PDB file of C-alpha atoms in Angstrom:
ATOM      1  CA  MET A   1      33.365 -23.437   6.917  1.00 46.00           C
ATOM      2  CA  THR A   2      32.464 -22.560   3.338  1.00 48.00           C
ATOM      3  CA  THR A   3      32.282 -25.004   0.491  1.00 48.00           C
ATOM      4  CA  ALA A   4      32.650 -24.608  -3.240  1.00 45.00           C
ATOM      5  CA  THR A   5      28.886 -24.523  -3.713  1.00 42.00           C
ATOM      6  CA  ASP A   6      28.461 -21.634  -1.248  1.00 48.00           C
ATOM      7  CA  SER A   7      29.980 -19.226  -3.760  1.00 46.00           C
ATOM      8  CA  LEU A   8      27.654 -20.220  -6.622  1.00 43.00           C
ATOM      9  CA  PRO A   9      25.052 -17.620  -7.641  1.00 49.00           C
ATOM     10  CA  VAL A  10      21.455 -18.475  -6.819  1.00 49.00           C
ATOM     11  CA  THR A  11      20.591 -18.657 -10.506  1.00 53.00           C
ATOM     12  CA  ASP A  12      22.805 -21.738 -10.849  1.00 61.00           C
ATOM     13  CA  ASN A  13      20.470 -23.710  -8.595  1.00 67.00           C
ATOM     14  CA  PRO A  14      18.199 -25.750 -10.897  1.00 67.00           C
ATOM     15  CA  PHE A  15      15.466 -25.731  -8.217  1.00 71.00           C
ATOM     16  CA  THR A  16      15.262 -21.938  -7.966  1.00 84.00           C
ATOM     17  CA  LEU A  17      12.085 -20.435  -9.433  1.00 87.00           C
ATOM     18  CA  SER A  18      12.333 -17.490 -11.771  1.00 93.00           C
ATOM     19  CA  HIS A  19      10.669 -14.238 -10.726  1.00 94.00           C
ATOM     20  CA  LEU A  20       7.617 -14.931 -12.899  1.00 97.00           C
ATOM     21  CA  ASP A  21       7.422 -18.567 -11.787  1.00 97.00           C
ATOM     22  CA  ALA A  22       7.369 -17.449  -8.146  1.00 96.00           C
ATOM     23  CA  LEU A  23       4.571 -14.942  -8.803  1.00 97.00           C
ATOM     24  CA  GLU A  24       2.593 -17.542 -10.755  1.00 98.00           C
ATOM     25  CA  ALA A  25       3.004 -20.130  -7.977  1.00 97.00           C
ATOM     26  CA  GLU A  26       1.815 -17.636  -5.353  1.00 97.00           C
ATOM     27  CA  SER A  27      -1.291 -16.739  -7.408  1.00 97.00           C
ATOM     28  CA  VAL A  28      -2.138 -20.379  -8.134  1.00 98.00           C
ATOM     29  CA  HIS A  29      -1.826 -21.132  -4.416  1.00 97.00           C
ATOM     30  CA  ILE A  30      -4.235 -18.272  -3.622  1.00 97.00           C
ATOM     31  CA  PHE A  31      -6.835 -19.584  -6.088  1.00 98.00           C
ATOM     32  CA  ARG A  32      -6.637 -23.081  -4.630  1.00 97.00           C
ATOM     33  CA  GLU A  33      -6.765 -21.733  -1.067  1.00 96.00           C
ATOM     34  CA  VAL A  34      -9.994 -19.859  -1.844  1.00 97.00           C
ATOM     35  CA  ALA A  35     -11.504 -22.918  -3.532  1.00 97.00           C
ATOM     36  CA  GLY A  36     -10.888 -24.880  -0.322  1.00 95.00           C
ATOM     37  CA  GLU A  37     -12.075 -22.212   2.140  1.00 95.00           C
ATOM     38  CA  PHE A  38     -15.114 -20.579   0.544  1.00 96.00           C
ATOM     39  CA  GLU A  39     -18.466 -21.804  -0.744  1.00 95.00           C
ATOM     40  CA  ARG A  40     -19.331 -19.335  -3.545  1.00 96.00           C
ATOM     41  CA  PRO A  41     -16.308 -17.469  -4.931  1.00 97.00           C
ATOM     42  CA  VAL A  42     -16.576 -15.295  -8.035  1.00 97.00           C
ATOM     43  CA  ILE A  43     -13.977 -13.740 -10.348  1.00 98.00           C
ATOM     44  CA  LEU A  44     -14.384 -10.122 -11.449  1.00 97.00           C
ATOM     45  CA  PHE A  45     -13.737 -10.250 -15.194  1.00 97.00           C
ATOM     46  CA  SER A  46     -13.916  -7.104 -17.313  1.00 93.00           C
ATOM     47  CA  GLY A  47     -11.766  -8.089 -20.283  1.00 94.00           C
ATOM     48  CA  GLY A  48      -8.950  -5.837 -19.053  1.00 93.00           C
ATOM     49  CA  LYS A  49      -5.393  -7.195 -18.984  1.00 95.00           C
ATOM     50  CA  ASP A  50      -5.245  -7.844 -15.219  1.00 95.00           C
ATOM     51  CA  SER A  51      -8.506  -9.790 -15.182  1.00 96.00           C
ATOM     52  CA  ILE A  52      -7.334 -11.679 -18.287  1.00 97.00           C
ATOM     53  CA  VAL A  53      -4.107 -12.717 -16.542  1.00 98.00           C
ATOM     54  CA  MET A  54      -6.107 -13.594 -13.433  1.00 97.00           C
ATOM     55  CA  LEU A  55      -8.401 -15.867 -15.452  1.00 98.00           C
ATOM     56  CA  HIS A  56      -5.382 -17.454 -17.157  1.00 98.00           C
ATOM     57  CA  LEU A  57      -3.938 -18.261 -13.723  1.00 98.00           C
ATOM     58  CA  ALA A  58      -7.265 -19.713 -12.564  1.00 98.00           C
ATOM     59  CA  LEU A  59      -7.391 -21.951 -15.638  1.00 98.00           C
ATOM     60  CA  LYS A  60      -3.881 -23.189 -14.850  1.00 97.00           C
ATOM     61  CA  ALA A  61      -4.668 -23.671 -11.151  1.00 98.00           C
ATOM     62  CA  PHE A  62      -7.452 -26.179 -11.810  1.00 97.00           C
ATOM     63  CA  TRP A  63      -6.483 -27.702 -15.168  1.00 96.00           C
ATOM     64  CA  PRO A  64      -7.632 -30.159 -16.462  1.00 96.00           C
ATOM     65  CA  ALA A  65     -10.787 -29.560 -14.394  1.00 96.00           C
ATOM     66  CA  PRO A  66     -12.930 -26.514 -15.267  1.00 95.00           C
ATOM     67  CA  VAL A  67     -12.616 -23.303 -13.279  1.00 96.00           C
ATOM     68  CA  PRO A  68     -14.947 -23.787 -10.276  1.00 96.00           C
ATOM     69  CA  PHE A  69     -15.931 -20.109 -10.131  1.00 95.00           C
ATOM     70  CA  THR A  70     -18.498 -17.894 -11.832  1.00 96.00           C
ATOM     71  CA  LEU A  71     -17.310 -14.716 -13.568  1.00 98.00           C
ATOM     72  CA  LEU A  72     -18.842 -11.331 -12.753  1.00 98.00           C
ATOM     73  CA  HIS A  73     -18.660  -8.113 -14.762  1.00 97.00           C
ATOM     74  CA  VAL A  74     -20.156  -4.794 -13.701  1.00 95.00           C
ATOM     75  CA  ASP A  75     -20.968  -3.246 -17.082  1.00 95.00           C
ATOM     76  CA  THR A  76     -21.188   0.548 -17.067  1.00 92.00           C
ATOM     77  CA  GLY A  77     -22.653   0.650 -20.573  1.00 92.00           C
ATOM     78  CA  HIS A  78     -19.715   2.862 -21.569  1.00 91.00           C
ATOM     79  CA  ASN A  79     -17.188   0.091 -22.104  1.00 91.00           C
ATOM     80  CA  PHE A  80     -14.945  -0.178 -25.140  1.00 92.00           C
ATOM     81  CA  PRO A  81     -16.640  -2.428 -27.737  1.00 92.00           C
ATOM     82  CA  GLU A  82     -13.367  -4.277 -28.390  1.00 94.00           C
ATOM     83  CA  VAL A  83     -13.175  -5.255 -24.725  1.00 95.00           C
ATOM     84  CA  ILE A  84     -16.777  -6.481 -24.524  1.00 95.00           C
ATOM     85  CA  GLU A  85     -16.243  -8.556 -27.683  1.00 96.00           C
ATOM     86  CA  TYR A  86     -13.128 -10.094 -26.146  1.00 96.00           C
ATOM     87  CA  ARG A  87     -14.963 -10.799 -22.870  1.00 97.00           C
ATOM     88  CA  ASP A  88     -17.815 -12.658 -24.568  1.00 97.00           C
ATOM     89  CA  ARG A  89     -15.487 -14.592 -26.865  1.00 97.00           C
ATOM     90  CA  THR A  90     -13.313 -15.722 -23.940  1.00 97.00           C
ATOM     91  CA  VAL A  91     -16.320 -16.845 -21.900  1.00 97.00           C
ATOM     92  CA  ALA A  92     -17.572 -18.924 -24.835  1.00 97.00           C
ATOM     93  CA  GLN A  93     -14.120 -20.333 -25.604  1.00 96.00           C
ATOM     94  CA  HIS A  94     -13.631 -21.720 -22.096  1.00 96.00           C
ATOM     95  CA  ASN A  95     -17.303 -22.583 -21.476  1.00 96.00           C
ATOM     96  CA  LEU A  96     -17.455 -20.292 -18.437  1.00 96.00           C
ATOM     97  CA  ARG A  97     -20.410 -18.860 -16.539  1.00 96.00           C
ATOM     98  CA  LEU A  98     -20.712 -15.069 -16.680  1.00 97.00           C
ATOM     99  CA  HIS A  99     -22.994 -12.873 -14.591  1.00 97.00           C
ATOM    100  CA  VAL A 100     -23.296  -9.282 -15.850  1.00 97.00           C
ATOM    101  CA  ALA A 101     -24.573  -6.506 -13.580  1.00 96.00           C
ATOM    102  CA  HIS A 102     -25.664  -3.543 -15.716  1.00 96.00           C
ATOM    103  CA  VAL A 103     -25.325  -0.022 -14.320  1.00 95.00           C
ATOM    104  CA  GLN A 104     -28.034   1.068 -16.788  1.00 95.00           C
ATOM    105  CA  ASP A 105     -30.595  -1.178 -15.049  1.00 97.00           C
ATOM    106  CA  PHE A 106     -29.985   0.651 -11.775  1.00 96.00           C
ATOM    107  CA  ILE A 107     -30.320   4.034 -13.477  1.00 95.00           C
ATOM    108  CA  ASP A 108     -33.560   2.959 -15.154  1.00 96.00           C
ATOM    109  CA  ASP A 109     -35.206   1.864 -11.893  1.00 95.00           C
ATOM    110  CA  GLY A 110     -34.029   4.907  -9.945  1.00 94.00           C
ATOM    111  CA  ARG A 111     -31.482   3.265  -7.667  1.00 95.00           C
ATOM    112  CA  LEU A 112     -28.716   5.294  -9.324  1.00 94.00           C
ATOM    113  CA  ARG A 113     -28.596   8.692 -11.010  1.00 93.00           C
ATOM    114  CA  GLU A 114     -26.340   9.799 -13.850  1.00 90.00           C
ATOM    115  CA  ARG A 115     -23.466  12.047 -12.814  1.00 88.00           C
ATOM    116  CA  PRO A 116     -23.177  15.531 -14.368  1.00 83.00           C
ATOM    117  CA  ASP A 117     -19.764  14.639 -15.814  1.00 80.00           C
ATOM    118  CA  GLY A 118     -21.168  11.541 -17.544  1.00 79.00           C
ATOM    119  CA  THR A 119     -18.718   9.080 -15.993  1.00 83.00           C
ATOM    120  CA  ARG A 120     -20.195   5.870 -14.634  1.00 87.00           C
ATOM    121  CA  ASN A 121     -17.134   4.322 -13.009  1.00 85.00           C
ATOM    122  CA  PRO A 122     -18.117   5.553  -9.508  1.00 86.00           C
ATOM    123  CA  LEU A 123     -21.620   4.117 -10.102  1.00 91.00           C
ATOM    124  CA  GLN A 124     -20.313   0.538 -10.241  1.00 92.00           C
ATOM    125  CA  THR A 125     -20.310   0.070  -6.471  1.00 92.00           C
ATOM    126  CA  VAL A 126     -24.071  -0.384  -5.983  1.00 94.00           C
ATOM    127  CA  PRO A 127     -24.515  -2.973  -8.790  1.00 95.00           C
ATOM    128  CA  LEU A 128     -21.418  -4.810  -7.530  1.00 95.00           C
ATOM    129  CA  LEU A 129     -22.670  -5.054  -3.954  1.00 95.00           C
ATOM    130  CA  ASP A 130     -26.150  -6.001  -5.171  1.00 95.00           C
ATOM    131  CA  ALA A 131     -24.701  -8.853  -7.271  1.00 96.00           C
ATOM    132  CA  ILE A 132     -22.582 -10.068  -4.346  1.00 95.00           C
ATOM    133  CA  GLU A 133     -25.543 -10.046  -1.959  1.00 95.00           C
ATOM    134  CA  SER A 134     -28.147 -11.530  -4.315  1.00 95.00           C
ATOM    135  CA  ASN A 135     -25.836 -14.338  -5.442  1.00 95.00           C
ATOM    136  CA  LYS A 136     -24.412 -14.885  -1.942  1.00 95.00           C
ATOM    137  CA  PHE A 137     -20.820 -14.654  -3.161  1.00 96.00           C
ATOM    138  CA  ASP A 138     -18.512 -14.996  -0.151  1.00 95.00           C
ATOM    139  CA  ALA A 139     -15.167 -14.431  -1.920  1.00 97.00           C
ATOM    140  CA  VAL A 140     -14.622 -11.994  -4.788  1.00 97.00           C
ATOM    141  CA  PHE A 141     -11.412 -12.168  -6.837  1.00 97.00           C
ATOM    142  CA  GLY A 142     -10.153  -8.823  -8.111  1.00 94.00           C
ATOM    143  CA  GLY A 143      -7.185  -7.924 -10.300  1.00 92.00           C
ATOM    144  CA  GLY A 144      -5.934  -5.046  -8.129  1.00 89.00           C
ATOM    145  CA  ARG A 145      -2.185  -4.695  -7.657  1.00 90.00           C
ATOM    146  CA  ARG A 146      -0.314  -2.860  -4.918  1.00 86.00           C
ATOM    147  CA  ASP A 147       1.807  -0.892  -7.381  1.00 84.00           C
ATOM    148  CA  GLU A 148      -1.231   0.732  -9.013  1.00 80.00           C
ATOM    149  CA  GLU A 149      -2.328   3.219  -6.385  1.00 71.00           C
ATOM    150  CA  LYS A 150      -1.557   4.060  -2.747  1.00 70.00           C
ATOM    151  CA  ALA A 151      -4.928   2.878  -1.394  1.00 70.00           C
ATOM    152  CA  ARG A 152      -4.414  -0.481  -3.109  1.00 69.00           C
ATOM    153  CA  ALA A 153      -0.925  -0.655  -1.592  1.00 74.00           C
ATOM    154  CA  LYS A 154      -2.624  -0.979   1.819  1.00 78.00           C
ATOM    155  CA  GLU A 155      -4.750  -3.911   0.690  1.00 84.00           C
ATOM    156  CA  ARG A 156      -4.142  -7.432   1.974  1.00 89.00           C
ATOM    157  CA  VAL A 157      -4.397 -10.433  -0.349  1.00 93.00           C
ATOM    158  CA  PHE A 158      -7.493 -11.506   1.653  1.00 95.00           C
ATOM    159  CA  SER A 159      -9.321  -8.224   2.279  1.00 91.00           C
ATOM    160  CA  LEU A 160     -12.282  -8.421   4.656  1.00 92.00           C
ATOM    161  CA  ARG A 161     -15.401  -6.427   3.746  1.00 92.00           C
ATOM    162  CA  ASP A 162     -18.231  -5.818   6.213  1.00 91.00           C
ATOM    163  CA  GLU A 163     -21.945  -6.488   5.694  1.00 89.00           C
ATOM    164  CA  PHE A 164     -22.190  -3.234   3.690  1.00 88.00           C
ATOM    165  CA  GLY A 165     -19.251  -4.188   1.462  1.00 87.00           C
ATOM    166  CA  ALA A 166     -17.087  -1.492   3.049  1.00 88.00           C
ATOM    167  CA  TRP A 167     -13.331  -1.746   3.514  1.00 84.00           C
ATOM    168  CA  ASP A 168     -11.794  -0.745   6.850  1.00 85.00           C
ATOM    169  CA  PRO A 169      -7.967  -0.841   6.850  1.00 82.00           C
ATOM    170  CA  ARG A 170      -7.985  -1.263  10.640  1.00 84.00           C
ATOM    171  CA  ARG A 171      -9.772  -4.626  10.322  1.00 84.00           C
ATOM    172  CA  GLN A 172      -7.295  -6.134   7.896  1.00 86.00           C
ATOM    173  CA  ARG A 173      -5.445  -9.185   9.114  1.00 88.00           C
ATOM    174  CA  PRO A 174      -1.716 -10.007   9.063  1.00 88.00           C
ATOM    175  CA  GLU A 175      -0.631 -12.483   6.392  1.00 87.00           C
ATOM    176  CA  LEU A 176       2.669 -13.781   7.723  1.00 87.00           C
ATOM    177  CA  TRP A 177       4.252 -16.672   5.823  1.00 89.00           C
ATOM    178  CA  SER A 178       1.484 -16.435   3.189  1.00 86.00           C
ATOM    179  CA  LEU A 179      -1.106 -17.782   5.632  1.00 91.00           C
ATOM    180  CA  TYR A 180      -4.522 -16.378   4.708  1.00 92.00           C
ATOM    181  CA  ASN A 181      -7.457 -16.002   7.099  1.00 91.00           C
ATOM    182  CA  GLY A 182     -10.772 -16.238   5.265  1.00 91.00           C
ATOM    183  CA  LYS A 183     -13.029 -16.270   8.319  1.00 92.00           C
ATOM    184  CA  HIS A 184     -15.926 -13.858   8.080  1.00 92.00           C
ATOM    185  CA  ALA A 185     -19.302 -13.299   9.733  1.00 91.00           C
ATOM    186  CA  VAL A 186     -22.639 -13.871   8.041  1.00 90.00           C
ATOM    187  CA  GLY A 187     -23.248 -11.058   5.542  1.00 91.00           C
ATOM    188  CA  GLU A 188     -19.573 -10.222   5.216  1.00 92.00           C
ATOM    189  CA  HIS A 189     -17.356 -11.306   2.340  1.00 94.00           C
ATOM    190  CA  VAL A 190     -13.684 -11.302   1.419  1.00 95.00           C
ATOM    191  CA  ARG A 191     -12.068  -9.626  -1.590  1.00 95.00           C
ATOM    192  CA  VAL A 192      -9.127 -11.646  -2.838  1.00 96.00           C
ATOM    193  CA  PHE A 193      -6.247 -10.199  -4.898  1.00 95.00           C
ATOM    194  CA  PRO A 194      -4.036 -12.888  -6.473  1.00 97.00           C
ATOM    195  CA  LEU A 195      -1.997 -10.249  -8.346  1.00 96.00           C
ATOM    196  CA  SER A 196      -1.236  -8.111  -5.284  1.00 94.00           C
ATOM    197  CA  ASN A 197       2.520  -8.567  -5.520  1.00 94.00           C
ATOM    198  CA  TRP A 198       2.730  -8.198  -9.308  1.00 95.00           C
ATOM    199  CA  THR A 199       3.739  -4.986 -11.056  1.00 93.00           C
ATOM    200  CA  GLU A 200       2.538  -3.712 -14.430  1.00 93.00           C
ATOM    201  CA  LEU A 201       5.858  -4.851 -15.897  1.00 95.00           C
ATOM    202  CA  ASP A 202       5.447  -8.324 -14.364  1.00 96.00           C
ATOM    203  CA  VAL A 203       2.002  -8.610 -15.937  1.00 97.00           C
ATOM    204  CA  TRP A 204       3.275  -7.756 -19.406  1.00 97.00           C
ATOM    205  CA  GLN A 205       6.314 -10.022 -19.132  1.00 97.00           C
ATOM    206  CA  TYR A 206       3.978 -12.850 -18.096  1.00 98.00           C
ATOM    207  CA  ILE A 207       1.640 -12.089 -21.012  1.00 98.00           C
ATOM    208  CA  GLU A 208       4.638 -12.342 -23.325  1.00 98.00           C
ATOM    209  CA  ARG A 209       5.881 -15.598 -21.802  1.00 97.00           C
ATOM    210  CA  GLU A 210       2.466 -17.275 -21.795  1.00 97.00           C
ATOM    211  CA  GLY A 211       1.381 -15.968 -25.206  1.00 97.00           C
ATOM    212  CA  ILE A 212      -1.836 -14.491 -23.775  1.00 97.00           C
ATOM    213  CA  GLU A 213      -4.121 -12.707 -26.231  1.00 97.00           C
ATOM    214  CA  LEU A 214      -5.351  -9.214 -25.303  1.00 97.00           C
ATOM    215  CA  PRO A 215      -7.853  -6.780 -26.833  1.00 96.00           C
ATOM    216  CA  GLU A 216      -6.183  -4.797 -29.591  1.00 95.00           C
ATOM    217  CA  ILE A 217      -6.629  -1.456 -27.819  1.00 95.00           C
ATOM    218  CA  TYR A 218      -3.663  -2.330 -25.586  1.00 96.00           C
ATOM    219  CA  TYR A 219      -1.417  -1.881 -28.631  1.00 97.00           C
ATOM    220  CA  ALA A 220      -0.727   1.174 -30.766  1.00 97.00           C
ATOM    221  CA  HIS A 221      -3.524   2.086 -33.171  1.00 96.00           C
ATOM    222  CA  HIS A 222      -5.043   5.204 -34.715  1.00 96.00           C
ATOM    223  CA  ARG A 223      -8.141   6.540 -32.933  1.00 93.00           C
ATOM    224  CA  ASP A 224     -10.201   9.736 -32.799  1.00 92.00           C
ATOM    225  CA  VAL A 225      -9.612  11.270 -29.377  1.00 92.00           C
ATOM    226  CA  PHE A 226      -9.914  14.625 -27.648  1.00 92.00           C
ATOM    227  CA  LYS A 227      -7.965  16.127 -24.772  1.00 90.00           C
ATOM    228  CA  ARG A 228      -9.544  16.742 -21.374  1.00 86.00           C
ATOM    229  CA  ASP A 229      -7.679  17.406 -18.122  1.00 82.00           C
ATOM    230  CA  GLY A 230      -4.429  16.356 -19.752  1.00 84.00           C
ATOM    231  CA  MET A 231      -5.723  12.988 -21.017  1.00 87.00           C
ATOM    232  CA  TRP A 232      -6.747  11.709 -24.450  1.00 91.00           C
ATOM    233  CA  LEU A 233     -10.329  10.433 -24.178  1.00 91.00           C
ATOM    234  CA  THR A 234     -12.471   8.593 -26.729  1.00 89.00           C
ATOM    235  CA  ALA A 235     -15.646  10.279 -27.942  1.00 82.00           C
ATOM    236  CA  GLY A 236     -18.864   8.510 -26.995  1.00 77.00           C
ATOM    237  CA  GLU A 237     -22.474   8.741 -25.886  1.00 74.00           C
ATOM    238  CA  TRP A 238     -21.332   9.465 -22.335  1.00 72.00           C
ATOM    239  CA  GLY A 239     -20.890  13.163 -23.127  1.00 70.00           C
ATOM    240  CA  GLY A 240     -17.689  13.935 -24.960  1.00 73.00           C
ATOM    241  CA  PRO A 241     -16.330  15.950 -26.564  1.00 86.00           C
ATOM    242  CA  LYS A 242     -17.647  19.358 -25.582  1.00 84.00           C
ATOM    243  CA  GLU A 243     -17.931  22.172 -28.105  1.00 84.00           C
ATOM    244  CA  THR A 244     -14.590  23.582 -26.966  1.00 87.00           C
ATOM    245  CA  GLU A 245     -12.769  20.244 -27.283  1.00 88.00           C
ATOM    246  CA  THR A 246     -11.185  19.307 -30.605  1.00 90.00           C
ATOM    247  CA  VAL A 247     -11.161  15.743 -31.919  1.00 91.00           C
ATOM    248  CA  GLU A 248      -7.831  14.531 -33.287  1.00 92.00           C
ATOM    249  CA  ASN A 249      -6.781  11.283 -34.941  1.00 94.00           C
ATOM    250  CA  ARG A 250      -3.706  10.086 -33.053  1.00 95.00           C
ATOM    251  CA  LEU A 251      -1.543   7.007 -32.721  1.00 96.00           C
ATOM    252  CA  ILE A 252      -2.314   5.854 -29.182  1.00 95.00           C
ATOM    253  CA  ARG A 253      -2.774   2.822 -26.976  1.00 94.00           C
ATOM    254  CA  TYR A 254      -4.400   2.123 -23.602  1.00 93.00           C
ATOM    255  CA  ARG A 255      -2.386   1.113 -20.549  1.00 92.00           C
ATOM    256  CA  THR A 256      -5.503   0.330 -18.522  1.00 89.00           C
ATOM    257  CA  VAL A 257      -9.101  -0.202 -19.605  1.00 88.00           C
ATOM    258  CA  GLY A 258     -12.273   0.911 -17.855  1.00 83.00           C
ATOM    259  CA  ASP A 259     -15.209   3.205 -18.526  1.00 85.00           C
ATOM    260  CA  MET A 260     -14.577   5.216 -21.725  1.00 86.00           C
ATOM    261  CA  SER A 261     -15.482   8.416 -19.901  1.00 83.00           C
ATOM    262  CA  CYS A 262     -12.538   8.229 -17.498  1.00 83.00           C
ATOM    263  CA  THR A 263      -9.920   6.048 -19.214  1.00 88.00           C
ATOM    264  CA  GLY A 264      -7.253   8.025 -21.011  1.00 89.00           C
ATOM    265  CA  ALA A 265      -5.033   6.825 -23.836  1.00 91.00           C
ATOM    266  CA  VAL A 266      -1.318   7.500 -24.128  1.00 91.00           C
ATOM    267  CA  ASP A 267       0.592   8.527 -27.214  1.00 93.00           C
ATOM    268  CA  SER A 268       2.466   5.404 -28.238  1.00 94.00           C
ATOM    269  CA  ASP A 269       3.874   3.502 -31.192  1.00 95.00           C
ATOM    270  CA  ALA A 270       4.195   0.263 -29.159  1.00 96.00           C
ATOM    271  CA  ALA A 271       2.599  -2.228 -31.548  1.00 96.00           C
ATOM    272  CA  THR A 272       3.958  -5.452 -30.029  1.00 97.00           C
ATOM    273  CA  ILE A 273       4.304  -6.929 -26.542  1.00 97.00           C
ATOM    274  CA  ALA A 274       8.069  -6.363 -26.667  1.00 97.00           C
ATOM    275  CA  ASP A 275       7.480  -2.695 -27.549  1.00 97.00           C
ATOM    276  CA  VAL A 276       5.035  -2.294 -24.656  1.00 96.00           C
ATOM    277  CA  ILE A 277       7.478  -3.866 -22.185  1.00 96.00           C
ATOM    278  CA  THR A 278      10.221  -1.477 -23.306  1.00 96.00           C
ATOM    279  CA  GLU A 279       7.832   1.475 -22.966  1.00 94.00           C
ATOM    280  CA  ILE A 280       6.673   0.489 -19.471  1.00 92.00           C
ATOM    281  CA  ALA A 281      10.214  -0.139 -18.246  1.00 92.00           C
ATOM    282  CA  ALA A 282      11.066   3.472 -19.082  1.00 89.00           C
ATOM    283  CA  SER A 283       7.861   4.966 -17.613  1.00 82.00           C
ATOM    284  CA  ARG A 284       7.879   6.789 -14.278  1.00 76.00           C
ATOM    285  CA  LEU A 285       4.088   7.053 -13.945  1.00 76.00           C
ATOM    286  CA  THR A 286       1.784   4.254 -12.822  1.00 67.00           C
ATOM    287  CA  GLU A 287      -0.903   3.263 -15.296  1.00 68.00           C
ATOM    288  CA  ARG A 288      -3.751   4.568 -13.134  1.00 52.00           C
ATOM    289  CA  GLY A 289      -1.893   7.762 -12.254  1.00 53.00           C
ATOM    290  CA  ALA A 290      -1.333   8.487 -15.915  1.00 52.00           C
ATOM    291  CA  THR A 291      -4.649   7.451 -17.438  1.00 55.00           C
ATOM    292  CA  ARG A 292      -7.540   7.280 -14.942  1.00 46.00           C
ATOM    293  CA  ALA A 293      -9.567  10.449 -14.406  1.00 47.00           C
ATOM    294  CA  ASP A 294     -11.675   8.814 -11.672  1.00 45.00           C
ATOM    295  CA  ASP A 295      -8.570   8.556  -9.466  1.00 45.00           C
ATOM    296  CA  LYS A 296      -7.938  12.294  -9.818  1.00 46.00           C
ATOM    297  CA  MET A 297     -11.262  13.459  -8.383  1.00 46.00           C
ATOM    298  CA  SER A 298      -9.544  13.942  -5.019  1.00 46.00           C
ATOM    299  CA  GLU A 299      -6.296  13.005  -3.258  1.00 48.00           C
ATOM    300  CA  ALA A 300      -8.052  10.049  -1.608  1.00 51.00           C
ATOM    301  CA  ALA A 301     -10.527   9.184  -4.399  1.00 58.00           C
ATOM    302  CA  MET A 302      -9.692   5.478  -4.547  1.00 55.00           C
ATOM    303  CA  GLU A 303      -9.629   5.005  -0.776  1.00 61.00           C
ATOM    304  CA  ASP A 304     -12.984   6.773  -0.401  1.00 62.00           C
ATOM    305  CA  ARG A 305     -14.557   4.473  -3.007  1.00 60.00           C
ATOM    306  CA  LYS A 306     -13.044   1.371  -1.418  1.00 60.00           C
ATOM    307  CA  ARG A 307     -14.586   2.328   1.915  1.00 61.00           C
ATOM    308  CA  GLU A 308     -17.941   2.441   0.117  1.00 66.00           C
ATOM    309  CA  GLY A 309     -17.472  -1.049  -1.359  1.00 61.00           C
ATOM    310  CA  TYR A 310     -15.654  -0.376  -4.631  1.00 67.00           C
ATOM    311  CA  PHE A 311     -13.246  -2.897  -6.172  1.00 65.00           C
TER     312      PHE A 311
END
């Protein structure tokens, strides 16, 4: 037998969470679950939009208490200055602890060698694993999302890594009913992805709703760039442009932020959050597919790096 209330749309229920509220609640639950299960968690914080949203969620999860986790950034030395300035300002603003692992230190002491193409993104793995081992971090929060790239689509929220930091998809555990298994052997650790079920559009809509500040390079601005492999790259000490590459001043913005040598800009006049949301809603390319040269090195570039211990 049906009643009058059976025909009401779900949105009329005052106890129904909105889409963003449900995502936020899931992420907050994940942060609190890790705080209860692990001894030395750490948050990967680069100053990119996903890590900024992740930190915002962590602040909400434990407010009014301080965030009980250290922050970790693997600095390639080729980062955008605007992003590093934002990172340091945010750490100071919230009185957080930040550990920085410098790729340059590993090049200087011979543990890493510069690549011929000048990009240092693939060189982040060794400093990351060294920081995890030396600081005995047993859970590492990352801002990866399943919509970004097909290898990340395979990732669980709690992703087990072996004693070498490697990811094996066959060892991943089921997560039915949002029950997370953090058990791991000595020397192993777990990567945790609170934004797994978010999309790029979700992230920007949440940024708009929460009034979250971002580095200015996420919005349209004029910049000197040159074209390489179909992407607009910023000139820098890493080795660009070549003699055959012409520098142009264009109105661009960045959809994702990483090493300057492999992060491409997109032509855009999106100067506000609302403009960016409209632009993303119409896009048919993921942010990494459109703007990350390191993911184009091979068909399985991301999966290969994850098996080696990458983010």
